[in-house]
Amino acid sequence: MKSILGKKVGMTQIFNDKGEAIPVTVIEAGPCYVTQVKTVERDGYRAVQLGFEETKEQRLTRGERGHLEKNQLPPLRHLREFRIGSDEEVKEGDRILVDVFEEGDWVDVIGVSKGRGFAGVVKRHGFGGGPKTHGQSDRQRAPGSIGACAYPGRVWKGQRMAGRMGGARVTAQNLRVELVDPERNLLAVRGSVPGANGGLVMIKAARKSKELAKRRGE
Amino acid sequence: MNLIESLERQQIEKAGREVPDLRPGDTVRVHARIVEGERERVQVFQGTVIRLRRGGVNANFTVRRIASHGVGVERSFLLHSPRIEKIEVLRRAHVRRAQLYYLRERRGKQARLREKRTR
């Protein structure tokens, strides 16, 4: 099963065999435990719930403790669910380590993006803002017109405006696994990954990888 | 030592090449490996180090040389790149700043640097 939970460590670069410098994000992934298996019969869909990062028992609620004790698992800080295919065999209590991935795999990484607070339209939607010169004042980062006149006589739904930005679930698709270090539970994927350093990330096999598409086409 | 640092150190060690103590103003000869399709060859680039940036595996430096017809050519290298075979320091100059961008506006005699005498 190619899914794991991890913590974003930060970015650096590594050299590959060709001597090229590859930008990578380092993720401390696993060890994870299978805390629950959801089945079609009981839950209506197939999924596994993974737990990550051991913590103090007192940090968990009694409900959480009971849930984990069912499978004699240590107290875990994070629990997340991954859908699995019907051919994948897992049972509760299994340990999942980084070695489920290998160099060259294509993965999707899901995280929570950095919160930007109440952001204007230039930052949030990439608007151009107004002119800087020719007698303009207070217009540099203004949104401009937000609609027409008598028709429609209102602002269209979905009109892009200022507001809360970031802090949302974001998926970075099709990142190549560049390095796996089972000894230190480290994983390095090419490119950037959503969220701040130290944030929780979910890693799973890429949904739209070219290899997968090729295999389906055959 | 944090994880990123230790990973970077590992990368540097993997290159396994001796890294000379470079300074801005040094005249160096960089032996760079160049891949042309199938073939691989070593090209030598000789000039003055006008900039040096530290920072783990990403440490890099820029070398400036005067090519034919007095045209200045600058090339940047990653200090720890496996594509660099060897870096020779030929001469060390006395300079008073970290970035020698002022050399770009000078040519001929004005672009000379005073050699640093070491005991």
PDB file of C-alpha atoms in Angstrom, chain A residues 13-86:
ATOM      1  CA  GLN A  13      18.850  20.204  -3.193  1.00  0.00           C
ATOM      2  CA  ILE A  14      20.520  16.945  -4.133  1.00  0.00           C
ATOM      3  CA  PHE A  15      22.663  15.884  -7.048  1.00  0.00           C
ATOM      4  CA  ASN A  16      21.440  13.006  -9.219  1.00  0.00           C
ATOM      5  CA  ASP A  17      23.528  10.517 -11.241  1.00  0.00           C
ATOM      6  CA  LYS A  18      23.791  12.939 -14.130  1.00  0.00           C
ATOM      7  CA  GLY A  19      25.221  15.553 -11.801  1.00  0.00           C
ATOM      8  CA  GLU A  20      22.157  17.770 -12.030  1.00  0.00           C
ATOM      9  CA  ALA A  21      21.043  19.635  -8.921  1.00  0.00           C
ATOM     10  CA  ILE A  22      17.468  18.635  -8.074  1.00  0.00           C
ATOM     11  CA  PRO A  23      15.338  20.824  -5.772  1.00  0.00           C
ATOM     12  CA  VAL A  24      13.695  18.572  -3.206  1.00  0.00           C
ATOM     13  CA  THR A  25      11.447  18.742  -0.171  1.00  0.00           C
ATOM     14  CA  VAL A  26      12.517  16.484   2.656  1.00  0.00           C
ATOM     15  CA  ILE A  27       9.725  14.712   4.543  1.00  0.00           C
ATOM     16  CA  GLU A  28      10.092  12.714   7.717  1.00  0.00           C
ATOM     17  CA  ALA A  29       7.602   9.959   6.933  1.00  0.00           C
ATOM     18  CA  GLY A  30       6.409   7.256   9.261  1.00  0.00           C
ATOM     19  CA  PRO A  31       6.538   4.953  11.022  1.00  0.00           C
ATOM     20  CA  CYS A  32       2.751   4.840  10.749  1.00  0.00           C
ATOM     21  CA  TYR A  33       0.299   2.344  12.148  1.00  0.00           C
ATOM     22  CA  VAL A  34      -2.881   1.079  10.590  1.00  0.00           C
ATOM     23  CA  THR A  35      -5.390   2.151  13.201  1.00  0.00           C
ATOM     24  CA  GLN A  36      -8.555   1.085  11.407  1.00  0.00           C
ATOM     25  CA  VAL A  37      -9.585  -0.663   8.209  1.00  0.00           C
ATOM     26  CA  LYS A  38     -12.869   0.389   6.661  1.00  0.00           C
ATOM     27  CA  THR A  39     -14.683  -2.198   4.597  1.00  0.00           C
ATOM     28  CA  VAL A  40     -17.463  -2.076   2.034  1.00  0.00           C
ATOM     29  CA  GLU A  41     -19.661  -4.299   4.155  1.00  0.00           C
ATOM     30  CA  ARG A  42     -19.433  -2.222   7.286  1.00  0.00           C
ATOM     31  CA  ASP A  43     -18.635   1.307   6.114  1.00  0.00           C
ATOM     32  CA  GLY A  44     -19.683   1.337   2.470  1.00  0.00           C
ATOM     33  CA  TYR A  45     -16.159   1.985   1.138  1.00  0.00           C
ATOM     34  CA  ARG A  46     -12.634   0.617   1.464  1.00  0.00           C
ATOM     35  CA  ALA A  47     -10.060   2.707   3.290  1.00  0.00           C
ATOM     36  CA  VAL A  48      -7.353   2.560   5.892  1.00  0.00           C
ATOM     37  CA  GLN A  49      -6.872   4.943   8.745  1.00  0.00           C
ATOM     38  CA  LEU A  50      -3.219   5.618   9.489  1.00  0.00           C
ATOM     39  CA  GLY A  51      -1.828   7.021  12.710  1.00  0.00           C
ATOM     40  CA  PHE A  52       1.431   8.959  12.943  1.00  0.00           C
ATOM     41  CA  GLU A  53       3.738  10.442  15.564  1.00  0.00           C
ATOM     42  CA  GLU A  54       3.766   8.963  19.024  1.00  0.00           C
ATOM     43  CA  THR A  55       2.800  11.364  21.760  1.00  0.00           C
ATOM     44  CA  LYS A  56       1.980  11.396  25.464  1.00  0.00           C
ATOM     45  CA  GLU A  57      -1.108   9.539  26.499  1.00  0.00           C
ATOM     46  CA  GLN A  58      -2.496  12.561  28.338  1.00  0.00           C
ATOM     47  CA  ARG A  59      -2.623  14.519  25.081  1.00  0.00           C
ATOM     48  CA  LEU A  60      -5.376  12.267  23.731  1.00  0.00           C
ATOM     49  CA  THR A  61      -9.044  12.197  24.616  1.00  0.00           C
ATOM     50  CA  ARG A  62     -10.435   9.053  26.163  1.00  0.00           C
ATOM     51  CA  GLY A  63     -12.220   8.263  22.921  1.00  0.00           C
ATOM     52  CA  GLU A  64      -8.978   8.408  20.990  1.00  0.00           C
ATOM     53  CA  ARG A  65      -7.185   6.305  23.583  1.00  0.00           C
ATOM     54  CA  GLY A  66      -9.850   3.632  23.444  1.00  0.00           C
ATOM     55  CA  HIS A  67      -9.755   3.640  19.650  1.00  0.00           C
ATOM     56  CA  LEU A  68      -6.008   2.977  19.640  1.00  0.00           C
ATOM     57  CA  GLU A  69      -5.952   0.544  22.544  1.00  0.00           C
ATOM     58  CA  LYS A  70      -8.269  -1.729  20.594  1.00  0.00           C
ATOM     59  CA  ASN A  71      -5.226  -2.757  18.550  1.00  0.00           C
ATOM     60  CA  GLN A  72      -2.620  -2.262  21.314  1.00  0.00           C
ATOM     61  CA  LEU A  73      -1.198   0.778  19.538  1.00  0.00           C
ATOM     62  CA  PRO A  74       0.813   3.559  21.187  1.00  0.00           C
ATOM     63  CA  PRO A  75      -0.802   7.001  21.613  1.00  0.00           C
ATOM     64  CA  LEU A  76      -0.667   8.724  18.221  1.00  0.00           C
ATOM     65  CA  ARG A  77      -1.068  12.402  17.495  1.00  0.00           C
ATOM     66  CA  HIS A  78      -2.434  12.322  13.944  1.00  0.00           C
ATOM     67  CA  LEU A  79      -5.019  10.073  12.311  1.00  0.00           C
ATOM     68  CA  ARG A  80      -5.814  10.300   8.589  1.00  0.00           C
ATOM     69  CA  GLU A  81      -7.721   8.147   6.146  1.00  0.00           C
ATOM     70  CA  PHE A  82      -6.592   6.882   2.723  1.00  0.00           C
ATOM     71  CA  ARG A  83      -8.795   5.121   0.164  1.00  0.00           C
ATOM     72  CA  ILE A  84      -7.414   1.761  -0.935  1.00  0.00           C
ATOM     73  CA  GLY A  85      -8.106  -0.514  -3.884  1.00  0.00           C
ATOM     74  CA  SER A  86      -9.968  -3.794  -3.530  1.00  0.00           C
TER      75      SER A  86
END
